[in-house]
């Protein structure tokens, strides 16, 4: 007779609450959604079976196709950018010798803000004559200054490093002291040229539509690029913490050994940090893909501040059909679109798992 | 056989034709904000005695947030109140689903176009409780400083635009008008040309009349007579008026309560919407809310009685004189309160007149719902921002509308 061990019983007891909630809120819900996707249902009259009509209507609905394209583009951009930035920020924070705790807290602050509050702040920053436009306007007005600064900075840094290498071998091109000196020198050069009237300031009366526009940049509406910036700003800090935890678990002996073998900073990062962080990177990319494919709150809060086609994502398309403004609910269409979104999410996560970042460290 | 005193008493009451002694509780619901003051004021100051006499206890549940979702969820789950607000914008989705009981009492004293707004399939499903329409609100001090004549009831689009340009020329820091690229404001201009949102086949055709209004509205910004509200750091035209960034705002009477908080000392004037210079007619959009009885209510008769009491002439006069909402009963149009000179009295008078403008259309779009406005709003937006010309934008809007109706 098969006897269940006490440990096994305990294990089942521990997972029981989650199993019940999963069954209720996921398995049951997904079965209901699948059923509704083959019906016409307005929440009041009994659902009537319509076969594949909702799916056929979906693929012929221009708004759905726009939502699909927007969602994939948004997911690709945000997942890539937030992963790279979070890793870079984690490396930076990990290297900070002083005030590491303070730096970590400051960088983490955007993540503790509610996305609703953050979106409202960004709505203000993204006004046509708002802060973001002012930054672009200032850069354009002082473009000669900016150009001269970078040219001066590169020239000074190059000169300082070459000069130092005449006396000492192995001076890095990124030597921090020289970087600081070159920056101060370049700044002094720009200030001197500006005061002597050699650098013109260009007039501009810019009004840039960051949100309220139907323009596209590359494969995505400009509005969604702005939302992507907003999203990256709020998600990077959390992902940075995950990378930071991963970085702190890498044995320092590996770096010491590599240094003795003559590996430079980039080689140590490429051959030790990146492979050791694979499990964390896998988690970060997977969470990023899932989160961005289901992007809803920030585009919903935007509301009429941006045209629908410029901000619609698949999750928002589902909501638009479930609760259309001033019209009867289209639960069948909403369910079909929700299933497509679910299947797309599973497929993308599977593809990323198969050909993307591996789950195990080398 | 057991003696049951409650049943015996009820039977005796029915036989004698006496009113029921049992108290019936009616749950009613509307949105929050200033509506809470209106409904509570009505229930305690005006209707308390009458409700007691009818043996009805009213339980009021105001809802902050998205009221339409609250009602749709409540109705589908069987937890909705017995009597609730329906906004004309989404009322049809409730009526077509059979969730409201048809109105059976006499509604002859109500404005005809408000009753029409709540009529579906030939039946009236809600009693209009109040309404709003658009008017031109202006800051008299700005016009005085600019030495430009005030807007008037006789203004056409052209004369109003000339005044706005003159204000901007005299006071460059002030824009004439703040506009939003939305049908909810632009629609009044389109309607004044005689254009109708839906033709006889139930389709939308953006014809020459629409084009004329479209060119005028989008041209306001290009001519310097107006600024986009968003570019003035505001989300609505009333915000521009309150901050004295603009000389006029095209809004409903709701602007009064906003100005009371943000610009209490403004020397405000209100006149009717300008006429189309070609047709000589005015257009307006009707925003209205009614009381609807839940078709599944167990106390539907008592709920209908409460709806009647809440919309009697006495009740509406009380609300009206508090300056809180405009009455849906035509009998109150001659109320002496309207002849007063306070901003709320003047605005109410003008907006009541707007109810009988030449082309007035309720703010709803049939089975299509709010999606109907999206192509028009997108066209307005792209032309005002200079991202597309009118020909391209309107062709794109027409094709989006055609696709919408082809479904």
XYZ file of C-alpha atoms in Angstrom:
769
model
C 0.000 0.000 0.000
C 1.267 3.390 -0.974
C 2.013 5.485 2.092
C 2.426 9.211 1.863
C 5.276 10.399 4.007
C 4.765 13.102 6.601
C 7.120 15.450 4.715
C 5.169 15.025 1.534
C 1.900 15.687 3.376
C 3.369 18.841 4.894
C 4.573 19.984 1.491
C 1.110 19.522 0.012
C -0.426 21.407 2.927
C 1.954 24.305 2.352
C 1.119 24.584 -1.339
C -2.617 24.014 -0.808
C -3.621 27.692 -0.326
C -1.749 28.692 -3.490
C -3.190 25.718 -5.398
C -6.726 26.742 -4.409
C -6.206 30.376 -5.377
C -4.523 29.328 -8.644
C -7.446 27.053 -9.472
C -10.022 29.720 -8.656
C -8.416 32.801 -10.092
C -6.353 31.344 -12.920
C -7.546 27.956 -14.148
C -11.259 28.695 -13.715
C -10.843 32.257 -15.019
C -8.936 31.128 -18.103
C -11.532 28.461 -18.896
C -14.323 31.063 -18.578
C -12.356 33.503 -20.733
C -11.813 30.832 -23.388
C -15.553 30.050 -23.323
C -16.565 33.721 -23.606
C -14.149 34.231 -26.502
C -16.429 32.012 -28.610
C -19.568 33.895 -27.619
C -21.234 37.257 -27.948
C -21.854 38.529 -24.446
C -22.682 41.984 -23.029
C -22.706 41.020 -19.301
C -26.529 41.015 -19.235
C -28.038 38.778 -21.891
C -27.034 35.103 -21.886
C -23.871 34.492 -23.973
C -24.632 33.246 -27.486
C -22.170 30.965 -29.297
C -20.611 32.632 -32.354
C -17.752 30.250 -33.114
C -14.555 31.933 -34.317
C -16.260 35.239 -35.178
C -14.499 37.178 -32.429
C -11.085 35.951 -33.559
C -11.892 36.771 -37.195
C -13.106 40.223 -36.097
C -9.890 40.703 -34.141
C -7.555 40.128 -37.067
C -9.612 42.448 -39.261
C -9.757 45.175 -36.596
C -7.170 47.841 -37.394
C -7.022 48.952 -33.746
C -6.146 45.404 -32.639
C -3.338 45.201 -35.188
C -2.039 48.586 -34.025
C -2.253 47.404 -30.395
C -0.361 44.213 -31.267
C 2.392 46.119 -33.079
C 2.618 48.712 -30.285
C 2.815 46.008 -27.604
C 5.580 44.039 -29.313
C 7.588 47.197 -30.066
C 7.148 48.518 -26.535
C 8.132 45.185 -24.992
C 11.252 44.862 -27.150
C 12.480 48.376 -26.434
C 11.674 48.557 -22.728
C 12.933 45.066 -21.850
C 16.251 45.667 -23.624
C 16.825 49.166 -22.270
C 15.755 48.434 -18.703
C 17.910 45.286 -18.503
C 21.044 47.039 -19.798
C 20.477 50.117 -17.617
C 19.705 48.081 -14.500
C 22.883 46.052 -14.969
C 24.992 49.168 -15.577
C 23.502 50.886 -12.536
C 24.041 47.807 -10.366
C 27.705 47.603 -11.395
C 28.096 51.300 -10.640
C 26.442 51.041 -7.219
C 28.401 47.874 -6.431
C 31.655 49.704 -7.150
C 30.755 52.733 -5.054
C 32.997 52.573 -2.022
C 31.459 55.385 0.000
C 27.772 55.999 0.721
C 26.728 52.827 -1.074
C 23.583 52.593 1.033
C 22.609 56.191 0.271
C 23.226 55.766 -3.467
C 21.222 52.542 -3.501
C 18.325 54.261 -1.705
C 18.370 57.292 -3.992
C 18.382 55.125 -7.120
C 15.591 52.992 -5.719
C 13.284 55.944 -4.946
C 11.438 56.009 -8.330
C 10.292 52.435 -7.727
C 8.421 53.211 -4.536
C 6.264 55.848 -6.226
C 2.886 54.618 -7.438
C 2.753 54.361 -11.210
C -0.355 56.601 -11.202
C 1.487 59.393 -9.389
C 4.548 58.934 -11.580
C 2.461 59.074 -14.765
C 0.822 62.307 -13.645
C 4.255 63.807 -12.968
C 5.456 62.690 -16.394
C 2.307 64.113 -18.002
C 3.415 67.477 -16.659
C 7.050 66.967 -17.723
C 5.926 65.927 -21.220
C 3.783 68.979 -21.945
C 4.535 70.581 -25.293
C 6.139 73.555 -23.553
C 7.156 71.558 -20.471
C 10.412 70.432 -18.898
C 11.417 67.829 -21.510
C 10.885 70.332 -24.313
C 12.918 72.883 -22.335
C 15.841 70.420 -22.077
C 15.796 69.759 -25.825
C 15.404 73.494 -26.483
C 18.399 74.319 -24.267
C 20.594 71.672 -25.908
C 19.649 72.971 -29.363
C 20.197 76.591 -28.342
C 23.637 75.769 -26.941
C 24.576 73.096 -29.483
C 27.878 74.787 -30.380
C 28.780 74.892 -26.667
C 27.938 71.209 -26.251
C 29.916 70.251 -29.355
C 32.931 72.263 -28.264
C 32.776 70.706 -24.794
C 32.872 67.158 -26.161
C 35.617 67.921 -28.693
C 37.678 69.695 -26.003
C 37.048 66.902 -23.526
C 38.154 64.160 -25.942
C 41.223 66.136 -27.040
C 42.311 66.933 -23.479
C 41.755 63.392 -22.266
C 43.720 61.997 -25.213
C 46.563 64.473 -24.645
C 46.733 63.766 -20.901
C 46.728 59.974 -21.363
C 49.331 60.040 -24.172
C 51.528 62.320 -22.112
C 51.246 60.023 -19.075
C 52.011 56.920 -21.138
C 55.357 58.459 -22.099
C 56.356 58.084 -18.425
C 54.226 55.163 -17.165
C 52.908 52.092 -18.946
C 49.320 50.853 -18.624
C 47.587 54.219 -18.076
C 43.944 53.614 -18.910
C 42.147 55.812 -21.433
C 39.381 56.036 -18.794
C 41.690 57.102 -15.983
C 39.309 58.817 -13.535
C 41.683 61.614 -12.538
C 42.381 62.538 -16.156
C 38.648 62.312 -16.948
C 37.912 64.840 -14.231
C 40.753 67.122 -15.301
C 39.684 66.929 -18.969
C 36.081 67.755 -18.047
C 37.140 70.796 -16.025
C 39.459 71.908 -18.809
C 36.793 71.485 -21.501
C 34.272 73.374 -19.377
C 36.768 76.216 -18.882
C 37.352 76.327 -22.639
C 33.598 76.558 -23.338
C 33.088 79.281 -20.710
C 36.025 81.276 -22.071
C 34.739 81.026 -25.666
C 31.194 81.900 -24.582
C 32.309 85.017 -22.681
C 34.486 86.171 -25.556
C 31.449 85.946 -27.870
C 32.849 83.182 -30.071
C 29.925 80.809 -29.499
C 26.487 81.839 -30.755
C 23.297 80.941 -28.833
C 20.589 79.832 -31.286
C 17.038 81.073 -30.802
C 14.288 78.498 -30.834
C 10.637 78.469 -29.899
C 10.166 74.732 -29.651
C 6.859 73.014 -28.971
C 7.438 69.254 -29.033
C 4.446 66.923 -28.862
C 5.702 64.068 -26.679
C 2.322 62.532 -25.936
C -0.417 64.269 -27.889
C 0.743 63.259 -31.344
C 0.143 60.695 -34.051
C 3.730 60.821 -35.328
C 5.885 57.678 -35.378
C 9.566 57.303 -34.684
C 11.023 54.105 -36.178
C 8.447 51.353 -35.566
C 6.546 52.878 -32.643
C 4.356 55.968 -32.009
C 6.213 58.850 -30.355
C 3.672 58.663 -27.513
C 4.742 55.118 -26.695
C 8.418 56.107 -26.768
C 7.549 58.654 -24.077
C 5.652 56.006 -22.096
C 8.648 53.690 -22.514
C 10.914 56.342 -20.993
C 8.490 56.697 -18.094
C 8.311 52.939 -17.641
C 12.083 52.457 -17.731
C 12.506 55.179 -15.116
C 10.196 53.363 -12.689
C 11.258 49.751 -13.302
C 15.049 50.047 -13.573
C 15.597 50.582 -9.814
C 13.846 47.320 -8.834
C 15.743 45.363 -11.457
C 18.958 47.073 -10.342
C 18.447 45.644 -6.856
C 18.131 42.136 -8.293
C 21.366 42.555 -10.240
C 23.043 44.045 -7.173
C 22.101 40.989 -5.111
C 23.505 38.797 -7.894
C 26.739 40.824 -8.086
C 27.316 40.534 -4.366
C 27.062 36.765 -4.538
C 29.963 36.456 -7.041
C 33.123 35.360 -5.168
C 35.759 38.115 -5.219
C 38.451 35.412 -5.639
C 37.381 35.036 -9.274
C 38.106 38.699 -9.955
C 41.411 38.529 -8.064
C 42.537 35.517 -10.090
C 41.523 37.190 -13.354
C 43.380 40.363 -12.393
C 46.530 38.358 -11.648
C 46.150 36.756 -15.080
C 46.145 40.256 -16.601
C 42.432 40.625 -17.451
C 41.306 44.250 -17.730
C 38.033 45.618 -16.294
C 36.030 44.947 -19.451
C 37.384 41.389 -19.742
C 36.519 40.707 -16.099
C 32.998 42.035 -16.695
C 32.593 40.063 -19.940
C 33.988 36.733 -18.691
C 33.063 36.706 -15.001
C 30.186 39.120 -14.228
C 27.956 38.440 -17.228
C 28.095 34.593 -17.067
C 27.703 34.561 -13.272
C 24.666 36.820 -13.493
C 22.813 34.639 -16.022
C 20.154 33.355 -13.582
C 19.415 36.930 -12.442
C 19.454 38.223 -16.032
C 17.047 35.437 -16.997
C 14.677 36.483 -14.198
C 14.998 40.174 -15.060
C 14.364 39.618 -18.785
C 11.445 37.272 -18.130
C 9.827 39.683 -15.670
C 10.471 42.534 -18.116
C 8.867 40.685 -21.027
C 5.787 39.731 -18.998
C 5.407 43.213 -17.473
C 5.813 45.098 -20.731
C 3.552 42.828 -22.780
C 0.827 43.506 -20.213
C 1.395 47.258 -20.107
C -1.851 48.935 -19.043
C -1.838 51.423 -16.166
C 0.358 54.127 -17.654
C -1.474 54.228 -20.987
C -4.842 54.141 -19.208
C -3.908 57.109 -17.021
C -2.805 59.021 -20.112
C -6.438 58.905 -21.252
C -7.394 61.664 -23.653
C -3.977 63.294 -23.252
C -2.889 61.173 -26.225
C -4.700 59.787 -29.303
C -5.890 56.206 -28.812
C -3.938 54.710 -31.736
C -0.733 56.257 -30.396
C -1.012 54.667 -26.979
C -3.153 51.534 -27.335
C -1.575 48.301 -26.134
C -3.121 44.830 -26.106
C -4.027 45.030 -22.412
C -5.689 48.405 -22.998
C -7.493 47.000 -26.043
C -8.965 44.273 -23.791
C -10.192 46.934 -21.344
C -11.591 49.104 -24.160
C -13.728 46.184 -25.303
C -14.798 45.087 -21.834
C -15.827 48.606 -20.807
C -16.269 50.696 -23.978
C -17.143 54.334 -23.275
C -20.843 54.879 -23.826
C -21.501 51.477 -25.429
C -22.408 47.935 -24.398
C -19.635 45.642 -23.166
C -18.070 43.374 -25.798
C -16.914 40.613 -23.490
C -16.468 38.124 -26.365
C -13.989 40.385 -28.154
C -12.285 41.323 -24.880
C -11.883 37.627 -23.984
C -10.501 36.724 -27.409
C -7.982 39.574 -27.213
C -7.077 38.583 -23.629
C -6.378 35.023 -24.758
C -4.235 36.261 -27.634
C -2.297 38.385 -25.140
C -1.894 35.401 -22.802
C -0.703 33.100 -25.583
C 1.646 35.781 -26.921
C 3.143 36.241 -23.453
C 3.715 32.503 -22.988
C 5.193 32.205 -26.488
C 7.592 35.133 -26.047
C 8.729 33.866 -22.635
C 9.269 30.389 -24.123
C 11.226 31.783 -27.076
C 13.363 33.929 -24.777
C 13.989 30.896 -22.570
C 14.971 28.761 -25.564
C 17.112 31.164 -27.579
C 17.635 34.146 -25.263
C 19.302 34.415 -21.888
C 19.883 30.996 -20.342
C 18.546 30.120 -16.937
C 21.759 28.602 -15.542
C 25.063 30.242 -14.813
C 28.153 28.893 -16.551
C -54.165 26.476 12.212
C -51.699 28.966 13.573
C -52.672 32.620 13.874
C -50.273 34.898 12.025
C -50.840 38.539 13.159
C -48.534 40.142 10.517
C -50.329 38.451 7.614
C -53.720 39.267 9.082
C -52.738 42.921 9.479
C -51.461 43.104 5.891
C -54.658 41.518 4.602
C -56.799 43.928 6.610
C -54.729 46.860 5.332
C -55.207 45.764 1.721
C -58.938 45.273 2.239
C -59.397 48.697 3.783
C -57.210 50.379 1.111
C -54.959 51.965 3.748
C -51.307 52.751 3.001
C -48.893 50.015 3.974
C -47.406 50.386 7.424
C -44.283 48.494 6.518
C -41.385 50.790 5.687
C -39.823 50.222 2.259
C -36.156 50.974 1.826
C -35.041 52.283 -1.557
C -31.337 52.299 -2.352
C -30.417 55.169 -4.635
C -27.065 55.989 -6.182
C -25.425 58.855 -8.002
C -21.951 60.231 -8.332
C -20.000 61.982 -5.606
C -18.669 65.536 -5.467
C -21.257 68.330 -5.468
C -24.029 65.815 -6.250
C -23.811 64.566 -2.658
C -24.879 68.011 -1.427
C -27.730 68.150 -3.959
C -29.255 64.756 -3.159
C -28.740 65.018 0.599
C -30.214 68.527 0.555
C -33.238 67.314 -1.366
C -33.790 64.326 0.890
C -33.516 66.280 4.146
C -34.729 69.795 3.267
C -37.404 69.187 0.677
C -38.623 65.602 0.632
C -38.275 64.300 4.209
C -41.955 64.694 5.090
C -43.262 63.345 1.806
C -41.052 60.285 1.988
C -42.148 59.609 5.567
C -45.778 59.908 4.511
C -45.192 57.372 1.730
C -43.442 55.049 4.160
C -40.237 55.109 2.136
C -36.773 55.181 3.603
C -34.085 56.267 1.173
C -30.582 54.928 1.463
C -28.257 57.108 -0.605
C -24.989 55.633 -1.937
C -22.830 58.221 -3.741
C -20.024 56.797 -5.859
C -16.754 58.552 -6.502
C -14.841 57.292 -9.513
C -16.230 55.664 -12.619
C -19.961 55.577 -12.004
C -20.869 53.824 -15.273
C -18.597 50.885 -14.415
C -20.062 50.746 -10.912
C -23.574 50.505 -12.324
C -22.718 48.017 -15.079
C -20.931 45.770 -12.590
C -23.754 46.134 -10.065
C -26.488 45.391 -12.599
C -24.678 42.359 -14.006
C -23.998 41.026 -10.502
C -27.531 41.788 -9.222
C -26.275 44.203 -6.560
C -27.175 47.523 -8.221
C -29.289 50.078 -6.324
C -33.026 50.390 -6.939
C -32.756 53.865 -8.424
C -29.651 55.282 -10.077
C -28.274 58.018 -12.322
C -27.911 57.376 -16.010
C -25.805 59.749 -18.067
C -27.110 60.175 -21.593
C -23.600 59.263 -22.834
C -23.902 55.642 -21.674
C -27.616 55.317 -20.868
C -28.327 53.423 -24.068
C -26.120 50.496 -23.042
C -28.288 50.098 -19.909
C -31.606 50.549 -21.730
C -30.761 48.182 -24.610
C -29.771 45.486 -22.101
C -33.212 45.725 -20.445
C -31.748 46.819 -17.126
C -34.006 49.863 -16.613
C -37.767 49.829 -16.118
C -39.731 52.091 -18.504
C -41.050 55.295 -16.915
C -44.816 55.118 -16.442
C -45.725 58.388 -14.716
C -46.722 61.657 -16.349
C -43.644 63.467 -17.691
C -45.420 66.186 -19.632
C -43.691 69.028 -17.746
C -40.197 68.073 -18.888
C -38.257 69.552 -21.819
C -39.026 67.557 -24.944
C -35.426 67.147 -26.144
C -34.371 65.860 -22.708
C -37.138 63.247 -22.792
C -36.051 62.314 -26.306
C -32.496 61.815 -25.044
C -33.707 59.101 -22.660
C -36.111 57.458 -25.087
C -35.084 54.096 -26.495
C -37.169 51.939 -28.808
C -40.096 54.323 -28.372
C -40.117 54.068 -24.569
C -38.884 56.529 -21.952
C -36.493 54.857 -19.521
C -35.296 57.695 -17.285
C -36.661 60.916 -15.818
C -34.302 63.764 -16.688
C -33.122 65.317 -13.443
C -31.059 68.160 -14.874
C -29.030 69.099 -17.911
C -26.229 71.248 -19.195
C -25.281 72.802 -22.513
C -22.445 74.944 -23.845
C -22.141 78.725 -23.656
C -19.443 81.370 -24.069
C -18.047 82.503 -20.696
C -15.772 85.526 -20.722
C -13.688 87.683 -18.422
C -15.124 91.215 -18.723
C -11.981 92.798 -17.257
C -9.803 91.371 -20.027
C -12.109 92.767 -22.707
C -12.160 96.143 -20.877
C -8.361 96.225 -20.662
C -8.082 95.347 -24.345
C -10.810 97.884 -25.187
C -12.668 95.278 -27.211
C -16.461 94.880 -27.225
C -17.781 91.993 -25.095
C -18.932 88.834 -26.843
C -22.689 88.980 -27.418
C -25.638 86.767 -28.228
C -25.546 88.147 -31.759
C -21.986 87.037 -32.456
C -21.250 84.787 -35.384
C -18.108 82.646 -35.602
C -16.494 85.442 -37.599
C -17.315 88.339 -35.269
C -16.301 86.316 -32.216
C -13.002 85.429 -33.875
C -12.388 89.102 -34.689
C -12.926 90.016 -31.039
C -10.568 87.267 -29.881
C -7.870 88.399 -32.309
C -8.313 91.998 -31.135
C -7.887 90.910 -27.501
C -4.719 88.967 -28.307
C -3.340 91.888 -30.306
C -3.978 94.357 -27.477
C -2.823 91.989 -24.724
C -0.270 89.580 -26.260
C 0.076 87.601 -23.030
C -3.623 86.702 -23.200
C -5.016 84.298 -25.779
C -8.516 84.769 -27.044
C -9.810 81.259 -26.463
C -8.465 77.988 -25.175
C -9.535 75.049 -27.293
C -9.415 71.301 -26.899
C -9.277 68.980 -29.922
C -12.485 67.221 -28.897
C -15.910 66.759 -30.398
C -17.404 67.622 -26.983
C -16.659 71.303 -27.721
C -16.106 71.408 -31.484
C -19.394 69.553 -32.069
C -21.481 72.651 -31.260
C -19.878 74.459 -34.224
C -20.397 71.523 -36.581
C -24.040 71.204 -35.528
C -24.744 74.900 -36.120
C -24.084 74.403 -39.850
C -26.980 71.957 -39.994
C -24.649 68.923 -40.109
C -25.953 65.895 -38.277
C -23.750 63.233 -36.632
C -25.854 60.485 -38.195
C -27.609 60.622 -41.568
C -30.854 58.829 -42.444
C -29.012 55.552 -42.966
C -27.471 55.912 -39.513
C -23.999 56.584 -40.992
C -21.671 59.503 -40.373
C -20.695 61.623 -43.354
C -18.125 64.365 -42.871
C -19.634 66.601 -45.549
C -18.956 70.170 -46.666
C -20.833 71.629 -43.671
C -18.667 69.639 -41.274
C -15.593 70.704 -43.221
C -16.535 74.396 -42.868
C -16.822 74.078 -39.076
C -13.637 71.964 -38.960
C -11.654 74.580 -40.885
C -12.961 77.353 -38.648
C -12.203 75.521 -35.386
C -8.726 74.331 -36.370
C -8.000 77.726 -37.938
C -8.568 79.490 -34.612
C -5.132 78.436 -33.402
C -3.389 79.259 -36.677
C -4.990 82.698 -36.802
C -3.781 83.498 -33.286
C -7.323 83.716 -31.888
C -6.897 80.599 -29.733
C -4.374 78.364 -28.032
C -4.533 74.640 -27.309
C -5.446 74.172 -23.638
C -2.556 71.703 -23.219
C -0.113 74.335 -24.510
C -1.372 76.715 -21.859
C -0.699 74.083 -19.191
C -4.396 73.330 -18.727
C -6.494 70.230 -19.239
C -9.720 72.110 -20.020
C -10.773 75.451 -21.386
C -12.155 76.624 -18.029
C -8.663 76.321 -16.545
C -7.371 78.874 -19.072
C -10.175 81.292 -18.194
C -9.605 80.866 -14.451
C -5.866 81.516 -14.804
C -6.574 84.563 -17.045
C -4.539 82.959 -19.813
C -7.589 83.149 -22.085
C -10.344 85.725 -22.448
C -13.163 83.252 -23.053
C -14.010 79.604 -22.446
C -16.659 77.456 -24.097
C -18.074 75.290 -21.336
C -21.297 74.354 -19.557
C -22.640 75.724 -16.277
C -20.224 73.435 -14.417
C -17.642 76.192 -14.934
C -19.333 78.232 -12.191
C -18.371 75.897 -9.366
C -14.797 75.661 -10.713
C -14.491 79.451 -10.934
C -15.971 79.808 -7.458
C -12.905 77.977 -6.132
C -10.161 79.161 -8.475
C -11.223 82.680 -9.529
C -13.950 83.872 -7.128
C -13.514 87.558 -7.995
C -13.662 87.185 -11.768
C -15.925 89.703 -13.487
C -17.693 87.019 -15.507
C -20.028 87.356 -18.445
C -21.868 84.573 -20.265
C -23.477 84.662 -23.692
C -24.908 82.076 -26.054
C -22.885 80.061 -28.564
C -21.981 82.002 -31.733
C -24.010 81.454 -34.891
C -22.719 79.972 -38.111
C -22.358 83.034 -40.378
C -23.733 81.098 -43.371
C -26.718 79.342 -41.837
C -27.358 82.001 -39.174
C -28.135 79.136 -36.761
C -26.721 78.031 -33.446
C -25.695 74.520 -32.465
C -25.317 72.997 -29.044
C -24.598 69.726 -27.294
C -26.852 68.505 -24.551
C -25.337 66.858 -21.485
C -28.026 65.347 -19.315
C -28.531 62.886 -16.483
C -31.709 61.058 -15.506
C -33.035 58.819 -12.760
C -33.614 55.226 -13.890
C -35.346 52.467 -11.942
C -33.507 49.147 -11.795
C -35.667 46.664 -13.751
C -34.776 43.955 -11.211
C -35.608 46.076 -8.154
C -37.845 44.425 -5.578
C -39.192 47.843 -4.604
C -39.568 49.235 -8.115
C -42.826 51.073 -7.339
C -41.295 52.814 -4.337
C -38.165 53.569 -6.399
C -40.296 55.116 -9.151
C -42.074 57.186 -6.485
C -38.714 58.447 -5.169
C -37.663 59.350 -8.740
C -40.876 61.326 -9.145
C -40.377 63.157 -5.854
C -36.751 63.953 -6.673
C -37.808 65.609 -9.933
C -40.944 67.493 -8.884
C -41.099 71.192 -9.708
C -40.640 71.970 -6.012
C -37.521 69.773 -5.776
C -36.015 71.153 -8.982
C -36.715 74.727 -7.900
C -34.813 74.101 -4.663
C -31.814 72.650 -6.543
C -32.001 75.419 -9.115
C -32.059 78.212 -6.518
C -29.041 76.763 -4.766
C -27.227 77.318 -8.079
C -26.377 73.616 -8.206
C -28.002 72.337 -11.400
C -30.288 73.370 -14.226
C -33.857 72.083 -14.145
C -35.248 69.704 -16.719
C -38.791 71.094 -16.227
C -39.737 73.812 -18.709
C -42.070 75.426 -16.168
C -39.044 76.720 -14.259
C -37.700 78.688 -17.229
C -39.678 81.746 -16.019
C -38.425 81.495 -12.452
C -37.722 84.974 -10.953
C -34.374 83.665 -9.646
C -33.107 83.624 -13.239
C -33.459 87.394 -13.565
C -30.764 88.007 -10.925
C -27.314 89.333 -11.836
C -25.113 86.851 -9.949
C -22.816 84.728 -12.187
C -24.724 81.508 -11.480
C -28.052 83.191 -12.277
C -26.768 84.738 -15.500
C -25.091 81.496 -16.616
C -28.171 79.421 -15.816
C -30.343 81.815 -17.821
C -28.089 81.627 -20.878
C -27.729 77.862 -20.741
C -31.465 77.380 -20.311
C -31.877 79.398 -23.501
C -29.316 77.126 -25.154
C -31.703 74.205 -24.656
C -33.839 75.620 -27.449
C -30.986 76.427 -29.854
C -31.526 75.624 -33.525
C -29.559 72.372 -33.656
C -29.215 70.651 -30.284
C -27.990 67.061 -30.099
C -27.613 64.945 -26.954
C -24.077 63.852 -26.129
C -24.460 60.228 -27.167
C -23.595 58.268 -30.259
C -25.917 55.320 -30.548
C -24.599 51.792 -30.371
C -21.103 52.904 -31.389
C -20.613 54.842 -28.146
C -17.677 57.124 -27.415
C -15.482 55.385 -30.045
C -17.425 57.401 -32.606
C -15.605 60.571 -31.526
C -12.086 59.144 -31.772
C -11.525 59.637 -35.537
C -12.899 63.187 -35.322
C -10.782 64.023 -32.274
C -7.694 62.554 -33.969
C -8.353 64.677 -37.082
C -8.807 67.843 -35.005
C -5.630 67.073 -33.085
C -3.430 66.358 -36.070
C -4.551 69.470 -37.971
C -4.221 71.799 -34.957
C -0.743 70.420 -34.247
C 0.192 70.836 -37.912
C 0.900 67.118 -38.358
C -1.579 66.742 -41.219
C -3.626 68.942 -43.548
C -7.411 68.991 -43.320
C -7.905 66.937 -46.505
C -5.712 64.096 -45.283
C -6.998 64.176 -41.698
C -10.671 64.193 -42.697
C -10.198 61.465 -45.315
C -8.571 59.332 -42.643
C -11.380 60.117 -40.164
C -14.067 59.299 -42.747
C -12.448 55.982 -43.562
C -12.164 55.109 -39.840
C -15.857 55.962 -39.366
C -16.803 53.880 -42.416
C -14.895 50.901 -41.002
C -16.661 51.402 -37.666
C -20.105 51.278 -39.269
C -19.165 48.349 -41.516
C -18.715 46.107 -38.448
